[in-house]
Amino acid sequence: MKKIVLLILIATCLTKLAMGQERILLTSDRDVYIGGEELWLNLTSTTLSEDSHTISSKVAYLELINSNNEPVIQEKVLLHNGRAATKILLPDTISTGNYLLRTYTRWMTNFDASYFDTKLVSVINPFVKNSLPNINEANKNNDDKVDLMSESSELITGLKTTYANRQKVSFQIEYEKDVVSTVVSVAKACLYNNLEKQKQPAQSQQLNEQLLAPELKGEIISGTISNIDDGHAIVDEKLTLSFVGNNPILEFATTDEQGRFAFEANRYGKQEMVIQPYLIDTAKLNYKITLLDNFSNQFSDEMPLLYMDSLRVNAINKAIVNMQVSAVYDRHLPDLAMMDSIESQHAFYHYPEKSVLIDKYIELPTVEEIIKEIVPSVVLRKSKGKYEFRVYEDDSYYPRDGKTMVFMDGVPIADIDRILKMSPEYLSKIDVLNLNYYLLNENLGRLLLFFTKDGDMGNMEFDTRIFRQVHNGYQNSYCFISPDYSIEKVKNSPLADYRNLLFFKTFESQLMNENDVVEFYTGDDSSDYIVEVTQIKADGDRLISRTKMRVE
């Protein structure tokens, strides 16, 4: 209940602040992609308010929407100091056409979608039906050209017009005043569209009386719980949130008078999450949970159809060949991307008092024998016709009064018969905390935690009455890595390098230096490339500079 009330109070108070001016700006590596390629992007949080009380959200939502206003990709990204760099893989089944790339925060969904930052991107997929874009020869004289400069001043200095294959490229960036982030991208010229004048969003309009709270610490997982039989809200019920895996967390929330609850969590990738009553008994398992979707259900007007002239289509056909060649050779090349954002997610209890690795002992036929023979400070007792585990202190041969909380791969398990019926071959280790453990203001008692080799609960029969579903956590942050051809052996390697994207990197304001040099290497493709520098100012304005270079 306290967390629900706190979140409501936060949302109410923030209406008086400048949170409505929060904005997430996106910058992608180019404008045109091939189905199956990676789309690299940078996210930057800004605000148009000078209010000193303005607070920024920690989670950004990213979507790729087709012409039918259907999300093709939906991802969540954790912001570090208001910044994130990541990539998303375009499905190889995606249709050819224009798509809308957009980003926003949970708080921004309280206001109209016209304030979301968007970018129109084009996808060509030669591997599906109707793979080519519509041909429009009327624009033949213009569509194959790319604007090389915006209205900003020149931002690139020291770049030559021509480079050889596998040669180092280096240049410097001129930093404008009040710039908080600079994104540099280098890709084939045919994969850029003409620059359009930046649109300034209108003042956002509040849509709902009841505001969704901003995600200031992490993702908010919220919803309602009701009784399946009569549909009535289950009020004043303490719930737990946990995830199936080898780094367990445990979060608590108490429902309000409408059966609403809210948890905060920071998880990466796909995991199964479990929400259940804290004090489990058979009567309380007859429940239904409905989760609130944090993604926006507002969509924009129709997108324009994708048109290209034949000259540009021919140029993009070469990029398609590059993509196919890269798909063959990439497995033999060093990784061009490095995950750099996965934070260490320790178990909520940090370290156990005792940990038993099952494989170090001779194979035992049952879980019961494992407990009796090799797990210290744990006994198995039968009470009222049911088995229960008891963890005791080392100095006592009899378990003192108190409870033992049992987990399987991070999920609290009340019916331990389900664990006893498991095949021991699935178990990897057992952790024991033989002193009372306090999480916030909750005394969990002693802890006994079972872990399987694959972190999937093995062959334990899970109680299907308990809410369990896949949760999509944060997309990992990535750092683009350019091949290093300064090493003679690498430069003379026969492995083909036909990258459509040569470089993508974000430079943060606090780390910028006027003497910094941008460096990367060209590949084997003889072609025209565009060097694009995008600078984002504190007020959300963008400065974009483009320069063409030739590789031959």
XYZ file of C-alpha atoms in Angstrom:
552
model
C 0.000 0.000 0.000
C 2.843 2.394 0.865
C 4.407 1.992 -2.577
C 1.069 2.565 -4.346
C 0.366 5.707 -2.316
C 3.916 6.954 -2.848
C 3.709 6.530 -6.624
C 0.350 8.321 -6.750
C 1.725 11.183 -4.643
C 4.776 11.438 -6.895
C 2.595 11.653 -9.990
C 0.328 14.250 -8.377
C 3.177 16.434 -7.198
C 4.997 16.257 -10.507
C 2.075 17.781 -12.367
C 3.167 21.028 -10.727
C 6.684 20.584 -12.037
C 8.038 20.576 -15.544
C 7.891 16.831 -16.145
C 5.599 17.394 -19.118
C 8.623 18.877 -20.890
C 10.726 15.735 -20.546
C 11.824 14.439 -23.933
C 13.909 11.576 -25.309
C 15.741 12.300 -28.576
C 16.838 9.472 -30.864
C 19.631 9.394 -33.427
C 20.057 6.365 -35.692
C 23.067 5.370 -37.766
C 21.291 6.026 -41.124
C 17.912 6.225 -42.840
C 17.688 3.068 -44.985
C 18.162 -0.530 -43.810
C 18.139 -4.023 -45.266
C 15.907 -6.644 -43.656
C 18.021 -8.660 -41.203
C 20.465 -5.800 -40.524
C 21.110 -4.114 -37.202
C 19.763 -0.646 -36.491
C 22.109 1.320 -34.245
C 20.817 4.250 -32.242
C 21.545 6.702 -29.486
C 19.014 8.002 -26.961
C 19.460 11.318 -25.160
C 17.183 12.708 -22.453
C 16.580 16.464 -22.539
C 14.147 18.959 -21.087
C 12.823 22.275 -22.376
C 12.262 23.534 -18.843
C 14.687 25.580 -16.773
C 12.931 24.483 -13.587
C 15.539 23.217 -11.148
C 13.107 20.595 -9.857
C 12.793 18.825 -13.204
C 13.494 15.087 -12.893
C 14.419 12.719 -15.716
C 13.061 9.220 -16.166
C 15.420 6.269 -16.086
C 13.645 4.094 -18.674
C 13.037 4.863 -22.356
C 10.594 3.004 -24.593
C 11.516 2.367 -28.210
C 9.195 1.273 -31.015
C 9.357 0.568 -34.742
C 5.854 1.013 -36.186
C 4.636 -0.043 -39.639
C 2.215 1.758 -41.964
C -0.746 0.038 -40.275
C 0.243 1.594 -36.930
C 1.312 -1.815 -35.635
C 4.491 -2.099 -33.545
C 6.980 -4.398 -35.269
C 9.581 -3.977 -32.517
C 9.113 -2.829 -28.917
C 12.075 -2.474 -26.568
C 12.915 -0.857 -23.230
C 16.269 0.809 -22.617
C 17.809 1.764 -19.288
C 19.223 5.295 -19.371
C 22.523 6.063 -17.648
C 22.731 9.756 -16.802
C 20.063 10.329 -19.411
C 21.958 8.523 -22.183
C 21.934 5.132 -23.901
C 23.465 3.568 -27.011
C 22.042 0.312 -28.288
C 21.097 -1.669 -31.385
C 18.068 -3.627 -32.508
C 17.973 -6.436 -35.043
C 15.483 -5.954 -37.855
C 13.596 -9.219 -38.501
C 14.457 -10.958 -41.767
C 10.689 -11.298 -42.280
C 10.016 -7.551 -42.149
C 8.183 -6.074 -45.132
C 9.665 -3.491 -47.475
C 8.340 -0.019 -46.709
C 8.565 3.034 -44.493
C 8.507 2.692 -40.715
C 8.272 5.120 -37.841
C 10.966 4.865 -35.199
C 9.877 6.593 -31.988
C 10.892 6.869 -28.358
C 9.330 8.177 -25.153
C 9.090 7.571 -21.399
C 6.268 6.222 -19.259
C 5.631 9.722 -17.971
C 5.327 11.072 -21.518
C 2.459 8.652 -22.264
C 0.310 10.867 -20.031
C 0.448 13.430 -22.842
C -0.305 13.337 -26.552
C 2.068 11.417 -28.824
C 2.896 14.455 -30.959
C 5.601 15.210 -28.400
C 7.364 11.854 -28.912
C 10.577 12.069 -30.903
C 10.190 10.189 -34.193
C 12.200 9.345 -37.273
C 11.004 7.940 -40.582
C 13.218 5.039 -41.692
C 12.982 2.857 -44.783
C 13.484 -0.896 -44.931
C 14.248 -2.892 -48.082
C 13.839 -6.641 -47.680
C 14.821 -8.617 -50.789
C 13.927 -11.895 -49.099
C 10.149 -11.397 -48.894
C 7.261 -10.890 -51.305
C 7.019 -7.411 -52.878
C 10.612 -6.806 -51.887
C 11.318 -3.714 -54.001
C 10.053 -0.199 -53.257
C 7.775 1.706 -55.611
C 9.716 3.229 -58.519
C 9.187 6.937 -59.069
C 11.213 8.195 -62.028
C 9.748 11.690 -61.636
C 12.285 12.363 -58.899
C 15.130 10.655 -60.689
C 17.258 13.786 -60.725
C 16.902 14.369 -56.999
C 16.337 11.151 -55.098
C 19.841 9.809 -55.605
C 21.357 12.924 -54.063
C 21.939 13.455 -50.372
C 22.157 16.824 -48.657
C 25.656 17.238 -47.293
C 24.935 20.109 -44.917
C 22.120 21.246 -42.712
C 21.642 24.837 -41.614
C 24.258 24.303 -38.909
C 27.873 25.333 -39.269
C 30.486 22.857 -40.436
C 31.164 20.336 -37.669
C 33.749 18.121 -39.410
C 37.374 19.137 -40.007
C 40.360 17.239 -41.355
C 38.415 14.683 -43.405
C 39.929 13.820 -46.795
C 37.750 13.230 -49.843
C 39.271 9.864 -50.834
C 40.571 6.854 -48.924
C 41.905 3.451 -49.919
C 40.443 0.137 -48.833
C 41.267 -0.789 -45.230
C 42.823 2.635 -44.626
C 42.553 4.619 -41.411
C 40.179 7.582 -41.479
C 40.672 10.345 -38.932
C 39.096 13.750 -38.432
C 38.118 16.176 -35.695
C 34.765 17.534 -34.554
C 33.990 21.173 -33.882
C 31.830 21.284 -30.754
C 29.101 23.899 -30.578
C 28.012 25.641 -27.376
C 25.630 23.854 -24.967
C 26.042 20.490 -26.717
C 25.361 17.550 -24.395
C 25.876 14.671 -26.823
C 27.505 14.122 -30.227
C 26.765 11.114 -32.437
C 29.034 10.187 -35.348
C 27.899 7.745 -38.022
C 29.540 6.628 -41.278
C 27.588 4.518 -43.792
C 27.097 4.062 -47.538
C 25.746 7.241 -49.127
C 22.758 5.493 -50.718
C 21.479 4.633 -47.236
C 20.800 8.270 -46.318
C 17.800 10.372 -47.281
C 17.791 14.123 -47.787
C 17.822 16.116 -44.576
C 14.557 17.668 -43.495
C 14.143 20.710 -41.310
C 13.822 19.745 -37.678
C 10.256 19.936 -36.422
C 9.685 21.590 -33.083
C 6.992 19.759 -31.098
C 3.927 21.599 -29.918
C 3.232 21.995 -26.221
C 2.161 18.583 -24.959
C -1.422 18.197 -23.795
C -2.330 16.080 -20.771
C -4.627 13.191 -21.741
C -5.684 11.577 -18.464
C -6.756 12.865 -15.081
C -4.965 9.995 -13.336
C -1.309 10.234 -14.260
C 1.139 7.374 -14.614
C 4.138 7.921 -12.356
C 7.560 8.500 -13.934
C 10.115 5.698 -13.716
C 12.769 7.425 -11.631
C 14.560 4.307 -10.333
C 13.644 1.577 -12.804
C 10.828 -0.068 -14.707
C 7.458 0.055 -12.964
C 5.567 -3.230 -13.270
C 1.993 -2.465 -12.264
C -1.479 -3.895 -12.585
C -4.483 -5.166 -10.669
C -5.336 -8.407 -8.892
C -8.885 -9.732 -8.628
C -10.748 -12.837 -7.504
C -11.462 -15.177 -10.412
C -14.872 -16.238 -9.073
C -16.528 -12.873 -8.440
C -14.148 -10.433 -10.177
C -13.804 -8.317 -7.037
C -10.512 -6.573 -6.370
C -8.269 -8.228 -3.793
C -7.377 -5.427 -1.403
C -4.632 -4.997 1.183
C -2.812 -8.096 -0.080
C 0.979 -8.225 0.073
C 2.398 -9.582 -3.194
C 5.879 -10.642 -4.237
C 7.611 -10.223 -7.575
C 10.370 -12.628 -8.558
C 12.073 -13.830 -11.731
C 13.060 -17.332 -12.776
C 16.845 -17.386 -12.989
C 20.127 -17.667 -11.132
C 20.293 -14.096 -9.753
C 17.116 -13.841 -7.667
C 15.443 -10.624 -6.613
C 12.427 -10.230 -4.359
C 10.152 -7.188 -4.464
C 7.079 -6.471 -2.334
C 3.912 -4.503 -3.056
C 0.606 -4.228 -1.207
C -2.638 -3.735 -3.125
C -4.821 -0.671 -2.566
C -8.617 -0.416 -2.340
C -8.904 -1.042 -6.094
C -6.583 -4.049 -6.105
C -3.783 -2.072 -7.728
C -0.117 -2.850 -7.155
C 3.222 -1.554 -8.428
C 6.732 -3.016 -8.335
C 10.050 -1.542 -9.449
C 12.590 -3.776 -11.160
C 15.721 -3.529 -13.298
C 16.111 -6.647 -15.430
C 17.765 -7.276 -18.789
C 16.506 -9.531 -21.574
C 13.661 -12.031 -21.458
C 12.858 -13.795 -18.199
C 9.829 -15.428 -16.699
C 8.376 -13.348 -13.896
C 6.192 -14.644 -11.084
C 3.706 -12.577 -9.062
C 2.038 -14.271 -6.103
C 0.684 -13.554 -2.605
C 3.434 -13.371 -0.001
C 1.549 -15.473 2.563
C 0.523 -18.287 0.280
C -2.323 -20.617 1.068
C -4.625 -22.594 -1.203
C -7.536 -20.162 -0.828
C -5.511 -17.180 -2.019
C -4.345 -18.803 -5.245
C -7.709 -18.286 -6.936
C -6.718 -14.950 -8.425
C -6.268 -13.139 -11.735
C -3.602 -10.556 -12.458
C -3.937 -7.951 -15.200
C -0.750 -6.053 -16.022
C -0.655 -2.481 -17.281
C 1.154 -2.030 -20.609
C 3.652 0.831 -20.360
C 3.933 1.171 -24.145
C 1.858 3.952 -25.659
C -1.378 3.124 -27.493
C -1.361 6.451 -29.346
C -0.369 6.452 -32.991
C 0.309 9.086 -35.597
C -1.227 9.765 -38.997
C -0.564 7.655 -42.077
C 3.042 7.287 -43.194
C 4.082 8.128 -46.755
C 4.655 5.270 -49.171
C 8.234 4.339 -49.980
C 9.324 5.621 -53.396
C 12.784 5.465 -54.952
C 14.110 6.015 -58.442
C 15.887 3.266 -60.356
C 19.353 4.751 -59.798
C 18.958 4.600 -56.042
C 17.445 1.114 -56.173
C 20.518 -0.071 -58.100
C 22.806 1.484 -55.488
C 20.872 -0.161 -52.678
C 21.084 -3.503 -54.501
C 24.853 -3.272 -53.982
C 24.236 -2.644 -50.289
C 22.055 -5.770 -50.237
C 24.955 -7.777 -51.689
C 27.223 -6.293 -49.009
C 24.789 -7.387 -46.337
C 24.744 -10.959 -47.674
C 28.542 -11.117 -47.922
C 28.846 -9.803 -44.369
C 26.388 -12.432 -43.145
C 28.761 -15.119 -44.466
C 32.005 -13.657 -43.131
C 30.850 -12.059 -39.876
C 31.090 -15.340 -37.995
C 34.830 -15.417 -38.761
C 35.485 -11.776 -37.849
C 35.928 -10.189 -34.412
C 32.737 -8.880 -32.852
C 31.777 -5.420 -34.092
C 29.601 -4.821 -31.035
C 30.280 -5.073 -27.328
C 27.699 -5.127 -24.561
C 28.746 -2.485 -22.088
C 25.713 -1.890 -19.903
C 24.871 -5.091 -18.069
C 25.168 -4.164 -14.441
C 26.091 -6.790 -11.894
C 22.793 -8.094 -10.590
C 23.583 -9.874 -7.366
C 21.071 -12.038 -5.581
C 18.945 -10.005 -3.176
C 20.672 -11.736 -0.243
C 24.099 -11.029 -1.771
C 26.042 -14.034 -0.452
C 24.879 -17.217 1.327
C 26.247 -18.455 4.620
C 26.765 -21.838 2.977
C 26.633 -23.040 -0.600
C 26.645 -26.657 -1.766
C 27.671 -27.540 -5.334
C 25.805 -30.730 -6.149
C 28.252 -31.996 -8.801
C 31.040 -32.230 -6.215
C 29.306 -35.142 -4.518
C 28.319 -38.611 -5.565
C 24.971 -38.810 -7.295
C 22.082 -39.271 -4.892
C 18.692 -40.598 -6.059
C 16.354 -38.063 -4.391
C 16.285 -34.450 -3.248
C 15.432 -35.705 0.236
C 18.695 -37.645 0.426
C 20.648 -34.643 -0.846
C 19.267 -32.553 2.012
C 19.982 -35.239 4.606
C 23.460 -36.176 3.380
C 25.250 -33.098 2.061
C 23.376 -29.864 2.898
C 24.410 -28.428 6.297
C 22.069 -26.659 8.729
C 18.918 -27.989 7.009
C 16.482 -30.664 8.152
C 13.345 -32.076 6.569
C 10.351 -32.392 8.892
C 6.760 -33.456 8.524
C 4.080 -31.299 10.108
C 0.310 -31.781 9.758
C 0.844 -34.296 6.998
C 3.086 -32.005 4.946
C 6.836 -31.835 4.611
C 8.703 -28.657 5.425
C 12.328 -27.583 5.389
C 13.808 -26.080 8.520
C 17.093 -24.183 8.610
C 18.783 -24.025 12.014
C 21.768 -22.241 13.510
C 25.046 -24.117 13.721
C 25.194 -23.954 17.505
C 21.765 -25.523 17.894
C 20.708 -29.077 17.096
C 17.052 -28.111 17.182
C 15.510 -25.502 14.875
C 14.575 -22.431 16.854
C 11.163 -20.901 16.399
C 10.942 -19.137 13.082
C 10.165 -19.770 9.462
C 12.238 -20.897 6.529
C 11.560 -19.372 3.122
C 12.269 -21.748 0.241
C 13.123 -20.731 -3.335
C 13.546 -22.570 -6.620
C 15.587 -20.577 -9.155
C 14.669 -17.353 -7.395
C 10.926 -18.022 -7.002
C 9.353 -18.567 -3.550
C 7.884 -22.075 -3.308
C 5.327 -22.884 -0.600
C 4.571 -26.482 -1.585
C 7.935 -28.154 -1.078
C 6.556 -31.516 -2.170
C 7.057 -30.178 -5.688
C 10.769 -29.776 -4.968
C 11.066 -33.194 -3.340
C 9.581 -34.813 -6.454
C 12.237 -33.280 -8.718
C 15.016 -35.294 -10.313
C 18.289 -34.357 -8.541
C 20.121 -34.422 -11.878
C 18.650 -30.970 -12.653
C 20.098 -29.310 -9.540
C 23.370 -27.375 -9.642
C 23.669 -25.870 -6.147
C 21.838 -25.129 -2.902
C 22.393 -21.913 -0.912
C 21.661 -21.654 2.808
C 21.255 -18.588 5.028
C 20.935 -19.936 8.555
C 20.150 -16.610 10.228
C 17.005 -14.544 9.906
C 17.213 -12.354 6.815
C 15.507 -8.955 6.694
C 14.560 -7.374 3.378
C 13.531 -3.772 3.980
C 11.083 -4.127 6.901
C 10.162 -7.746 6.184
C 11.576 -10.677 8.159
C 11.905 -13.493 5.623
C 13.235 -15.924 8.196
C 16.022 -18.328 7.210
C 16.547 -18.900 3.485
C 16.966 -22.123 1.525
C 17.545 -21.638 -2.186
C 17.691 -24.344 -4.852
C 19.215 -23.648 -8.263
C 19.008 -25.737 -11.429
C 21.718 -26.066 -14.060
C 19.729 -24.183 -16.702
C 17.953 -21.769 -14.360
C 14.530 -22.944 -15.563
C 13.228 -24.899 -12.539
C 14.200 -28.193 -14.173
C 11.419 -30.761 -14.118
C 9.681 -29.276 -11.079
C 5.914 -29.211 -11.568
C 4.979 -25.548 -11.191
C 1.635 -24.604 -9.648
C -0.292 -23.279 -12.655
C -2.561 -21.205 -10.411
C 0.356 -18.865 -9.737
C 0.822 -15.981 -12.200
C 3.833 -16.642 -14.404
C 4.636 -15.093 -17.789
C 7.580 -13.913 -19.891
C 8.819 -10.428 -19.078
C 10.781 -8.385 -21.614
C 13.413 -6.471 -19.689
C 15.866 -3.870 -20.901
C 17.616 -4.061 -24.225
C 21.365 -4.234 -23.644
C 23.503 -1.200 -24.369
C 26.166 -1.756 -27.012
C 29.386 -0.146 -28.158
C 30.266 -0.310 -31.876
C 33.777 -1.620 -32.565
C 35.573 -0.807 -35.819
C 38.063 -3.413 -37.156
C 41.695 -2.518 -36.468
C 43.696 -2.786 -39.687
C 46.807 -1.237 -38.142
C 47.899 -4.818 -37.495
C 49.524 -6.088 -40.693
C 48.203 -9.621 -40.298
C 44.649 -8.367 -39.937
C 45.002 -5.934 -42.847
C 46.196 -8.713 -45.145
C 43.486 -11.132 -44.046
C 41.560 -12.703 -46.965
C 38.285 -12.367 -45.043
C 36.000 -9.966 -46.899
C 34.908 -6.744 -45.179
C 31.821 -5.314 -46.883
C 30.215 -3.420 -44.047
C 27.460 -0.979 -44.953
C 28.121 0.778 -41.630
C 31.742 1.701 -40.988
C 31.409 3.596 -37.711
C 28.917 4.613 -35.016
C 29.803 6.233 -31.724
C 28.430 8.669 -29.155
C 30.645 11.284 -27.484
C 29.337 12.693 -24.203
C 29.716 16.376 -23.325
C 31.632 15.833 -20.096
C 34.191 13.717 -21.974
C 34.529 15.943 -25.050
C 37.856 17.563 -25.895
C 38.585 19.831 -28.828
C 41.679 17.761 -29.577
C 39.761 14.478 -29.739
C 40.156 12.610 -33.023
C 37.560 10.272 -34.531
C 39.281 7.219 -36.017
C 38.077 4.128 -37.862
C 39.025 1.960 -40.847
C 37.402 1.580 -44.235
C 36.471 -1.834 -45.619
C 36.748 -3.574 -48.987
C 33.768 -1.920 -50.662
C 34.662 0.816 -53.146
C 31.831 3.265 -52.754
C 30.699 6.695 -51.595
C 30.126 7.118 -47.864
C 28.529 9.817 -45.760
C 30.084 11.009 -42.514
C 27.234 12.371 -40.408
C 27.754 14.275 -37.166
C 24.700 15.014 -35.021
C 25.059 17.289 -32.026
C 22.243 17.487 -29.479
C 21.967 20.638 -27.401
C 20.619 20.920 -23.884
C 17.370 22.453 -25.143
C 16.740 19.522 -27.508
C 17.861 21.287 -30.686
C 19.914 19.271 -33.193
C 22.846 20.328 -35.334
C 23.587 17.975 -38.234
C 26.548 18.072 -40.592
C 27.220 15.683 -43.462
C 30.351 15.234 -45.547
C 30.912 12.770 -48.373
C 34.031 10.655 -48.768
C 35.041 8.098 -51.379
C 36.608 4.690 -50.739
C 38.400 3.122 -53.718
